[in-house]
């Protein structure tokens, strides 16, 4: 049995009944639920500055899912202390966006060392820095059950990453690690990457928005064959160029479990996407590929499109923001009938009416396509009309995004006039147009 206990402005059941503003009856009922439950989900939105008692939870021995997201660090610490004393089976602790800082991390670490059954620790957006990361890293050997660790947006830098690397192997059950937005460079990833191989169950690795660069991704690539369980790898916004793409191209065929690969917001260019495209057919499990905003241009987009028929597992493809152009749509149209795409994102591709016209006739032949994103592509009334004429023949299409184009009432009218003919369409986005 799982009980979701949610009451505005309260820490559910941690105060004696006489101090709960909703009254004695509500507090008594919550205590009764806790005694019966095997698992509780406690969501704390705002915490009054009062002394907290954990006596109400002493008789509760089930699992506790505790969320203290978006609160200040001052009121949170007494709650954590109470949890450490009374809830020995806290399994999920969500303290994202609490501004706990280095000092708060030090106090938190003392309490966390008592949570032997902790499975998920979410500490993103807390400004812990290098010092705070050192405190959190020091208690990981006591938290051997952790499967999810979110340390994103904490500015830990290379030195914080080195501290984490020393104790990370203790988390052998770790399945998800989020180190995004941490100003981590070559030295940091160089320290972390070898230790990741010791996390045998690591499936999802988030390294977005750091400063890894080509040299750093080269160090990661050397260790990627050892990340045998990784299914999802996020390397967006890391200053990776064609050289880094070359390192990844050598490693990707060795990652037999990889299903989702995200590289958006880098600068791999035409050369880099060519190197990656050449090995995609050797990645039989890859089902989602994100190369948006990589300056690959029309030629690079064409190289990618040409190998898609050999990559039947790829269902989600995002190549928006690459200025692929009108001619690319012609090449893409020729291969779409031979692909298994379910989601195609071409936003900010500069395809115009001409590109939409080349793409439209191929859409009915891509029978698996469910989501098509063409936002911010300078598509006008003519392009909308061509799309409208083909969409009734697209049996699987549920979502069409044409936001931020150059549609006037005439083009929107053409789409609207045939809406009743679309067999599966549930969402048509025409926002930020001239309608």
CSV table of C-alpha atoms in Angstrom, one decimal:
chain,number,residue,atom,x,y,z
A,1,UNK,CA,0.0,0.0,0.0
A,2,UNK,CA,1.3,3.4,-0.9
A,3,UNK,CA,-0.1,6.6,0.6
A,4,UNK,CA,0.4,10.1,-0.9
A,5,UNK,CA,0.2,12.5,2.0
A,6,UNK,CA,0.0,16.0,0.7
A,7,UNK,CA,-1.2,19.0,2.8
A,8,UNK,CA,-0.4,22.6,2.0
A,9,UNK,CA,2.1,24.4,4.2
A,10,UNK,CA,2.8,21.6,6.5
A,11,UNK,CA,5.4,19.0,7.3
A,12,UNK,CA,3.1,16.0,7.3
A,13,UNK,CA,2.9,14.6,10.8
A,14,UNK,CA,6.2,15.8,12.2
A,15,UNK,CA,4.6,18.2,14.8
A,16,UNK,CA,2.6,17.2,17.8
A,17,UNK,CA,-1.1,17.5,17.0
A,18,UNK,CA,-1.6,20.7,19.0
A,19,UNK,CA,0.8,22.6,16.8
A,20,UNK,CA,-0.7,21.6,13.4
A,21,UNK,CA,-2.8,24.5,12.2
A,22,UNK,CA,-5.4,22.4,10.4
A,23,UNK,CA,-6.5,20.9,13.7
A,24,UNK,CA,-6.1,17.8,15.8
A,25,UNK,CA,-8.3,15.6,13.8
A,26,UNK,CA,-6.3,16.0,10.5
A,27,UNK,CA,-3.0,15.3,12.3
A,28,UNK,CA,-4.4,12.2,14.1
A,29,UNK,CA,-5.7,10.8,10.8
A,30,UNK,CA,-2.2,11.3,9.2
A,31,UNK,CA,-0.6,9.5,12.1
A,32,UNK,CA,-3.0,6.6,11.7
A,33,UNK,CA,-2.2,6.4,8.0
A,34,UNK,CA,1.5,6.3,8.8
A,35,UNK,CA,1.1,3.4,11.1
A,36,UNK,CA,-0.8,1.4,8.5
A,37,UNK,CA,1.4,2.3,5.5
A,38,UNK,CA,4.4,0.5,4.1
A,39,UNK,CA,5.5,3.6,2.1
A,40,UNK,CA,4.8,7.3,2.5
A,41,UNK,CA,5.4,10.1,0.1
A,42,UNK,CA,5.9,13.4,1.9
A,43,UNK,CA,5.8,16.6,-0.1
A,44,UNK,CA,6.9,19.8,1.7
A,45,UNK,CA,6.1,23.1,0.0
A,46,UNK,CA,6.7,25.6,2.7
A,47,UNK,CA,8.1,25.1,6.2
A,48,UNK,CA,7.3,27.3,9.2
A,49,UNK,CA,10.2,28.2,11.4
A,50,UNK,CA,9.3,26.1,14.4
A,51,UNK,CA,11.0,23.4,16.4
A,52,UNK,CA,10.3,20.1,14.7
A,53,UNK,CA,9.5,16.9,16.7
A,54,UNK,CA,10.0,13.5,15.1
A,55,UNK,CA,8.1,11.6,17.8
A,56,UNK,CA,5.1,11.3,15.6
A,57,UNK,CA,7.1,9.1,13.3
A,58,UNK,CA,8.8,6.8,15.7
A,59,UNK,CA,6.3,4.0,15.1
A,60,UNK,CA,6.5,4.3,11.3
A,61,UNK,CA,9.0,1.8,9.9
A,62,UNK,CA,8.0,1.9,6.2
A,63,UNK,CA,9.7,3.6,3.3
A,64,UNK,CA,9.6,7.4,3.1
A,65,UNK,CA,9.7,9.4,-0.1
A,66,UNK,CA,10.6,12.9,1.1
A,67,UNK,CA,10.5,16.0,-1.2
A,68,UNK,CA,11.8,19.3,0.2
A,69,UNK,CA,12.3,21.0,-3.2
A,70,UNK,CA,12.4,24.7,-3.6
A,71,UNK,CA,12.8,25.6,0.1
A,72,UNK,CA,15.5,27.7,1.9
A,73,UNK,CA,18.3,25.8,3.6
A,74,UNK,CA,17.5,27.0,7.2
A,75,UNK,CA,14.2,25.2,7.7
A,76,UNK,CA,15.2,22.1,5.8
A,77,UNK,CA,18.0,21.0,8.2
A,78,UNK,CA,15.8,20.3,11.2
A,79,UNK,CA,13.6,18.2,8.9
A,80,UNK,CA,16.5,16.2,7.8
A,81,UNK,CA,17.7,15.7,11.4
A,82,UNK,CA,14.2,14.5,12.3
A,83,UNK,CA,14.2,12.1,9.4
A,84,UNK,CA,17.6,10.8,10.4
A,85,UNK,CA,16.3,10.0,13.9
A,86,UNK,CA,12.9,8.8,13.1
A,87,UNK,CA,12.7,7.6,9.5
A,88,UNK,CA,15.4,5.0,9.1
A,89,UNK,CA,14.1,3.9,5.8
A,90,UNK,CA,14.0,7.2,3.8
A,91,UNK,CA,14.4,5.8,0.2
A,92,UNK,CA,14.2,9.0,-1.8
A,93,UNK,CA,15.3,12.5,-0.8
A,94,UNK,CA,14.6,15.4,-3.2
A,95,UNK,CA,16.3,18.6,-2.1
A,96,UNK,CA,16.7,20.2,-5.5
A,97,UNK,CA,16.8,24.1,-5.7
A,98,UNK,CA,17.3,24.8,-2.0
A,99,UNK,CA,20.4,27.0,-2.0
A,100,UNK,CA,21.9,24.9,0.7
A,101,UNK,CA,25.5,26.0,-0.3
A,102,UNK,CA,28.7,24.5,1.1
A,103,UNK,CA,27.7,24.9,4.8
A,104,UNK,CA,24.3,23.3,4.3
A,105,UNK,CA,26.0,20.5,2.4
A,106,UNK,CA,28.3,19.9,5.4
A,107,UNK,CA,25.3,19.7,7.8
A,108,UNK,CA,23.3,17.6,5.4
A,109,UNK,CA,26.2,15.1,5.0
A,110,UNK,CA,26.1,14.3,8.7
A,111,UNK,CA,22.4,13.3,8.5
A,112,UNK,CA,22.7,11.5,5.2
A,113,UNK,CA,25.3,9.1,6.6
A,114,UNK,CA,22.5,7.6,8.7
A,115,UNK,CA,20.3,6.8,5.8
A,116,UNK,CA,21.5,3.3,5.0
A,117,UNK,CA,18.5,2.6,2.8
A,118,UNK,CA,18.7,5.8,0.7
A,119,UNK,CA,18.0,5.0,-3.0
A,120,UNK,CA,17.6,8.4,-4.6
A,121,UNK,CA,19.5,11.6,-3.7
A,122,UNK,CA,18.5,14.7,-5.7
A,123,UNK,CA,20.6,17.7,-4.9
A,124,UNK,CA,20.6,19.7,-8.1
A,125,UNK,CA,20.6,23.5,-8.1
A,126,UNK,CA,22.1,24.0,-4.7
A,127,UNK,CA,25.3,26.0,-5.2
A,128,UNK,CA,27.3,23.5,-3.2
A,129,UNK,CA,30.6,24.2,-5.0
A,130,UNK,CA,33.8,22.3,-4.5
A,131,UNK,CA,33.7,22.4,-0.7
A,132,UNK,CA,30.1,21.2,-0.6
A,133,UNK,CA,30.8,18.4,-3.1
A,134,UNK,CA,33.6,17.2,-0.9
A,135,UNK,CA,31.2,16.8,2.1
A,136,UNK,CA,28.6,14.9,0.0
A,137,UNK,CA,31.3,12.7,-1.6
A,138,UNK,CA,32.5,11.8,1.9
A,139,UNK,CA,29.3,10.1,2.9
A,140,UNK,CA,28.7,8.1,-0.3
A,141,UNK,CA,30.4,5.0,1.2
A,142,UNK,CA,27.6,4.9,3.8
A,143,UNK,CA,24.9,5.1,1.1
A,144,UNK,CA,25.6,2.0,-0.8
A,145,UNK,CA,21.9,1.5,-1.9
A,146,UNK,CA,21.8,4.7,-4.1
A,147,UNK,CA,20.5,4.2,-7.6
A,148,UNK,CA,19.9,7.8,-8.6
A,149,UNK,CA,22.3,10.7,-7.8
A,150,UNK,CA,21.6,14.2,-9.1
A,151,UNK,CA,24.3,16.7,-8.5
A,152,UNK,CA,23.6,19.0,-11.4
A,153,UNK,CA,24.0,22.8,-11.4
A,154,UNK,CA,26.3,22.9,-8.3
A,155,UNK,CA,29.4,24.4,-9.8
A,156,UNK,CA,31.6,21.6,-8.5
A,157,UNK,CA,34.3,22.2,-11.1
A,158,UNK,CA,37.3,19.8,-11.7
A,159,UNK,CA,38.3,19.6,-8.1
A,160,UNK,CA,34.7,18.7,-7.0
A,161,UNK,CA,34.7,16.0,-9.7
A,162,UNK,CA,37.9,14.6,-8.4
A,163,UNK,CA,36.5,14.4,-4.9
A,164,UNK,CA,33.4,12.6,-6.2
A,165,UNK,CA,35.6,10.2,-8.3
A,166,UNK,CA,37.3,8.9,-5.1
A,167,UNK,CA,34.1,7.6,-3.5
A,168,UNK,CA,31.9,7.0,-6.6
A,169,UNK,CA,32.9,3.3,-6.9
A,170,UNK,CA,31.2,2.7,-3.5
A,171,UNK,CA,27.8,3.3,-5.3
A,172,UNK,CA,27.8,0.0,-7.2
A,173,UNK,CA,24.1,0.0,-7.6
A,174,UNK,CA,24.1,3.5,-9.2
A,175,UNK,CA,21.9,3.6,-12.3
A,176,UNK,CA,21.6,7.3,-13.0
A,177,UNK,CA,24.2,10.0,-12.5
A,178,UNK,CA,23.5,13.7,-13.3
A,179,UNK,CA,26.6,16.0,-13.4
A,180,UNK,CA,25.2,18.5,-15.8
A,181,UNK,CA,26.0,22.3,-15.5
A,182,UNK,CA,29.0,21.9,-13.2
A,183,UNK,CA,31.8,23.7,-15.0
A,184,UNK,CA,33.6,20.4,-15.3
A,185,UNK,CA,36.5,20.3,-17.7
A,186,UNK,CA,39.2,17.9,-18.9
A,187,UNK,CA,40.7,17.2,-15.5
A,188,UNK,CA,37.3,16.5,-14.0
A,189,UNK,CA,36.0,14.1,-16.6
A,190,UNK,CA,39.5,12.5,-16.7
A,191,UNK,CA,39.1,11.6,-13.0
A,192,UNK,CA,35.4,10.6,-13.2
A,193,UNK,CA,35.5,8.5,-16.4
A,194,UNK,CA,37.6,5.6,-15.2
A,195,UNK,CA,35.6,5.2,-12.0
A,196,UNK,CA,32.3,5.1,-13.9
A,197,UNK,CA,33.4,1.7,-15.2
A,198,UNK,CA,33.1,0.4,-11.6
A,199,UNK,CA,29.4,1.3,-11.5
A,200,UNK,CA,28.2,-1.9,-13.1
A,201,UNK,CA,24.6,-0.8,-13.3
A,202,UNK,CA,25.1,2.7,-14.6
A,203,UNK,CA,22.4,3.2,-17.3
A,204,UNK,CA,22.0,7.0,-17.6
A,205,UNK,CA,24.8,9.5,-17.6
A,206,UNK,CA,24.2,13.2,-17.9
A,207,UNK,CA,27.1,15.5,-18.6
A,208,UNK,CA,25.4,18.3,-20.4
A,209,UNK,CA,26.6,21.9,-20.2
A,210,UNK,CA,30.1,21.4,-18.9
A,211,UNK,CA,33.5,22.3,-20.5
A,212,UNK,CA,34.6,18.8,-21.4
A,213,UNK,CA,35.8,19.7,-24.9
A,214,UNK,CA,37.6,17.4,-27.4
A,215,UNK,CA,40.3,16.3,-25.1
A,216,UNK,CA,37.8,15.5,-22.3
A,217,UNK,CA,35.5,13.6,-24.6
A,218,UNK,CA,38.6,11.7,-25.8
A,219,UNK,CA,39.3,10.5,-22.2
A,220,UNK,CA,35.6,9.6,-21.8
A,221,UNK,CA,35.6,7.7,-25.1
A,222,UNK,CA,38.5,5.5,-23.9
A,223,UNK,CA,36.3,4.4,-21.0
A,224,UNK,CA,33.1,4.0,-22.9
A,225,UNK,CA,33.6,0.3,-23.9
A,226,UNK,CA,33.6,-0.4,-20.1
A,227,UNK,CA,30.3,1.3,-19.6
A,228,UNK,CA,28.4,-1.8,-20.6
A,229,UNK,CA,25.1,-0.9,-19.1
A,230,UNK,CA,24.8,2.7,-20.2
A,231,UNK,CA,21.7,3.2,-22.3
A,232,UNK,CA,21.5,7.0,-22.2
A,233,UNK,CA,24.4,9.4,-22.7
A,234,UNK,CA,24.0,13.2,-22.7
A,235,UNK,CA,26.9,15.3,-23.9
A,236,UNK,CA,25.2,18.5,-25.1
A,237,UNK,CA,26.8,21.9,-24.8
A,238,UNK,CA,30.3,20.8,-24.1
A,239,UNK,CA,32.4,22.6,-26.8
A,240,UNK,CA,32.9,19.4,-28.8
A,241,UNK,CA,34.1,19.8,-32.4
A,242,UNK,CA,34.9,17.4,-35.2
A,243,UNK,CA,37.9,16.0,-33.3
A,244,UNK,CA,35.7,15.1,-30.4
A,245,UNK,CA,33.2,13.6,-32.7
A,246,UNK,CA,36.0,11.4,-34.1
A,247,UNK,CA,36.8,10.1,-30.6
A,248,UNK,CA,33.1,9.3,-30.1
A,249,UNK,CA,32.8,7.6,-33.5
A,250,UNK,CA,35.5,5.2,-32.4
A,251,UNK,CA,33.8,4.4,-29.1
A,252,UNK,CA,30.1,4.2,-30.1
A,253,UNK,CA,30.2,0.8,-31.8
A,254,UNK,CA,31.5,-0.7,-28.5
A,255,UNK,CA,28.5,0.6,-26.6
A,256,UNK,CA,26.1,-2.2,-27.4
A,257,UNK,CA,23.4,-1.1,-24.9
A,258,UNK,CA,23.3,2.6,-25.9
A,259,UNK,CA,19.8,3.6,-26.9
A,260,UNK,CA,19.8,7.4,-26.5
A,261,UNK,CA,22.7,9.6,-27.6
A,262,UNK,CA,22.5,13.4,-27.2
A,263,UNK,CA,25.2,15.8,-28.6
A,264,UNK,CA,23.2,18.9,-29.2
A,265,UNK,CA,24.7,22.4,-28.9
A,266,UNK,CA,28.2,21.5,-29.9
A,267,UNK,CA,30.2,22.3,-33.0
A,268,UNK,CA,30.9,19.0,-34.7
A,269,UNK,CA,30.2,20.5,-38.2
A,270,UNK,CA,30.0,18.6,-41.5
A,271,UNK,CA,33.2,16.6,-40.8
A,272,UNK,CA,32.1,15.5,-37.4
A,273,UNK,CA,28.6,14.4,-38.4
A,274,UNK,CA,30.2,12.5,-41.3
A,275,UNK,CA,32.4,10.6,-38.9
A,276,UNK,CA,29.4,9.8,-36.6
A,277,UNK,CA,27.2,8.8,-39.5
A,278,UNK,CA,29.7,6.3,-40.7
A,279,UNK,CA,29.4,4.2,-37.5
A,280,UNK,CA,25.7,4.6,-36.8
A,281,UNK,CA,24.8,1.3,-38.5
A,282,UNK,CA,27.2,-0.4,-36.1
A,283,UNK,CA,25.0,0.8,-33.2
A,284,UNK,CA,22.1,-1.7,-33.3
A,285,UNK,CA,20.4,-0.5,-30.1
A,286,UNK,CA,20.5,3.2,-30.8
A,287,UNK,CA,16.9,4.5,-31.0
A,288,UNK,CA,17.2,8.2,-30.2
A,289,UNK,CA,19.8,10.6,-31.7
A,290,UNK,CA,20.0,14.3,-31.0
A,291,UNK,CA,22.5,16.4,-33.1
A,292,UNK,CA,20.6,19.7,-33.0
A,293,UNK,CA,22.5,22.9,-33.1
A,294,UNK,CA,25.8,21.5,-34.3
A,295,UNK,CA,26.5,23.6,-37.4
A,296,UNK,CA,26.4,20.6,-39.7
A,297,UNK,CA,24.8,22.5,-42.6
A,298,UNK,CA,23.2,21.1,-45.7
A,299,UNK,CA,26.0,18.8,-46.6
A,300,UNK,CA,26.3,17.3,-43.1
A,301,UNK,CA,22.5,16.8,-42.8
A,302,UNK,CA,22.6,15.0,-46.2
A,303,UNK,CA,25.4,12.7,-45.0
A,304,UNK,CA,23.2,11.8,-42.0
A,305,UNK,CA,20.1,11.3,-44.0
A,306,UNK,CA,21.9,8.9,-46.4
A,307,UNK,CA,22.6,6.4,-43.7
A,308,UNK,CA,19.2,6.5,-42.0
A,309,UNK,CA,17.7,3.5,-44.0
A,310,UNK,CA,20.5,1.4,-42.5
A,311,UNK,CA,19.6,2.4,-39.0
A,312,UNK,CA,16.2,0.9,-38.6
A,313,UNK,CA,16.2,1.2,-34.8
A,314,UNK,CA,16.5,5.0,-34.8
A,315,UNK,CA,13.0,6.3,-34.0
A,316,UNK,CA,13.7,9.7,-32.6
A,317,UNK,CA,15.9,12.1,-34.7
A,318,UNK,CA,16.6,15.7,-33.8
A,319,UNK,CA,18.7,17.8,-36.2
A,320,UNK,CA,17.1,21.2,-35.8
A,321,UNK,CA,19.1,24.4,-35.7
A,322,UNK,CA,21.6,23.2,-38.3
A,323,UNK,CA,20.5,25.3,-41.3
A,324,UNK,CA,19.9,22.1,-43.3
A,325,UNK,CA,18.1,24.0,-46.1
A,326,UNK,CA,15.6,23.2,-48.8
A,327,UNK,CA,17.8,20.6,-50.7
A,328,UNK,CA,18.2,18.5,-47.7
A,329,UNK,CA,14.5,18.1,-47.5
A,330,UNK,CA,14.6,16.5,-50.9
A,331,UNK,CA,17.2,14.0,-49.8
A,332,UNK,CA,15.3,13.3,-46.6
A,333,UNK,CA,12.1,12.8,-48.5
A,334,UNK,CA,13.8,10.1,-50.6
A,335,UNK,CA,14.8,8.1,-47.6
A,336,UNK,CA,11.8,8.6,-45.2
A,337,UNK,CA,9.8,5.7,-46.7
A,338,UNK,CA,12.7,3.4,-45.8
A,339,UNK,CA,13.1,4.6,-42.2
A,340,UNK,CA,11.3,3.8,-38.9
A,341,UNK,CA,11.2,7.3,-37.5
A,342,UNK,CA,8.5,8.1,-35.0
A,343,UNK,CA,9.7,11.6,-34.0
A,344,UNK,CA,11.4,14.0,-36.4
A,345,UNK,CA,12.6,17.4,-35.2
A,346,UNK,CA,13.6,19.8,-38.0
A,347,UNK,CA,13.0,23.1,-36.2
A,348,UNK,CA,15.1,26.1,-37.3
A,349,UNK,CA,16.3,24.3,-40.3
A,350,UNK,CA,15.6,27.1,-42.9
A,351,UNK,CA,13.6,24.8,-45.1
A,352,UNK,CA,11.0,27.4,-46.2
A,353,UNK,CA,8.0,26.6,-48.5
A,354,UNK,CA,10.3,24.8,-50.9
A,355,UNK,CA,11.5,22.3,-48.3
A,356,UNK,CA,8.0,21.8,-46.9
A,357,UNK,CA,6.8,21.0,-50.4
A,358,UNK,CA,9.6,18.5,-51.0
A,359,UNK,CA,8.9,16.8,-47.6
A,360,UNK,CA,5.2,16.7,-47.8
A,361,UNK,CA,4.7,13.9,-50.5
A,362,UNK,CA,7.0,11.6,-48.5
A,363,UNK,CA,5.1,11.9,-45.2
A,364,UNK,CA,2.3,9.4,-46.0
A,365,UNK,CA,5.0,6.8,-46.8
A,366,UNK,CA,6.6,7.1,-43.4
A,367,UNK,CA,3.9,5.1,-41.7
A,368,UNK,CA,5.5,5.2,-38.3
A,369,UNK,CA,5.9,9.0,-37.9
A,370,UNK,CA,3.9,10.3,-34.9
A,371,UNK,CA,5.6,13.7,-34.1
A,372,UNK,CA,6.8,16.2,-36.7
A,373,UNK,CA,8.4,19.5,-35.6
A,374,UNK,CA,8.9,22.2,-38.2
A,375,UNK,CA,8.8,25.3,-36.0
A,376,UNK,CA,10.7,28.4,-37.0
A,377,UNK,CA,11.4,27.3,-40.6
A,378,UNK,CA,9.9,30.3,-42.6
A,379,UNK,CA,7.1,28.1,-43.8
A,380,UNK,CA,4.3,30.2,-45.3
A,381,UNK,CA,0.9,29.7,-46.8
A,382,UNK,CA,2.1,27.7,-49.8
A,383,UNK,CA,4.1,25.3,-47.7
A,384,UNK,CA,1.2,24.9,-45.3
A,385,UNK,CA,-1.1,24.1,-48.1
A,386,UNK,CA,1.2,21.4,-49.4
A,387,UNK,CA,1.4,19.9,-46.0
A,388,UNK,CA,-2.4,20.1,-45.5
A,389,UNK,CA,-2.9,18.1,-48.7
A,390,UNK,CA,-0.8,15.2,-47.5
A,391,UNK,CA,-1.5,15.0,-43.8
A,392,UNK,CA,-4.9,13.2,-44.1
A,393,UNK,CA,-2.8,10.3,-45.5
A,394,UNK,CA,-0.6,10.1,-42.5
A,395,UNK,CA,-2.2,7.4,-40.3
A,396,UNK,CA,0.1,7.7,-37.3
A,397,UNK,CA,0.8,11.4,-37.1
A,398,UNK,CA,-0.5,12.8,-33.8
A,399,UNK,CA,1.5,16.0,-33.3
A,400,UNK,CA,2.4,18.7,-35.9
A,401,UNK,CA,4.4,21.7,-34.7
A,402,UNK,CA,4.4,24.7,-37.1
A,403,UNK,CA,5.0,27.4,-34.4
A,404,UNK,CA,7.0,30.5,-35.3
A,405,UNK,CA,6.7,30.3,-39.0
A,406,UNK,CA,5.3,32.8,-41.6
A,407,UNK,CA,1.7,31.6,-41.7
A,408,UNK,CA,-1.1,34.1,-42.3
A,409,UNK,CA,-4.8,33.4,-42.0
A,410,UNK,CA,-4.8,31.9,-45.5
A,411,UNK,CA,-2.3,29.2,-44.7
A,412,UNK,CA,-3.8,28.5,-41.3
A,413,UNK,CA,-7.2,28.2,-43.0
A,414,UNK,CA,-5.9,25.5,-45.4
A,415,UNK,CA,-4.7,23.4,-42.4
A,416,UNK,CA,-7.9,24.0,-40.4
A,417,UNK,CA,-10.2,23.1,-43.3
A,418,UNK,CA,-8.8,19.6,-43.4
A,419,UNK,CA,-8.5,19.0,-39.7
A,420,UNK,CA,-11.5,16.6,-39.7
A,421,UNK,CA,-9.7,14.4,-42.2
A,422,UNK,CA,-6.6,13.8,-40.1
A,423,UNK,CA,-7.1,10.3,-38.6
A,424,UNK,CA,-4.9,10.6,-35.6
A,425,UNK,CA,-3.8,14.2,-35.2
A,426,UNK,CA,-4.4,15.5,-31.6
A,427,UNK,CA,-2.0,18.5,-31.5
A,428,UNK,CA,-1.5,21.2,-34.1
A,429,UNK,CA,0.7,24.1,-32.9
A,430,UNK,CA,0.3,27.3,-34.9
A,431,UNK,CA,1.5,29.7,-32.1
A,432,UNK,CA,3.7,32.7,-32.9
A,433,UNK,CA,2.4,33.0,-36.5
A,434,UNK,CA,0.5,35.8,-38.1
A,435,UNK,CA,-2.9,34.3,-37.5
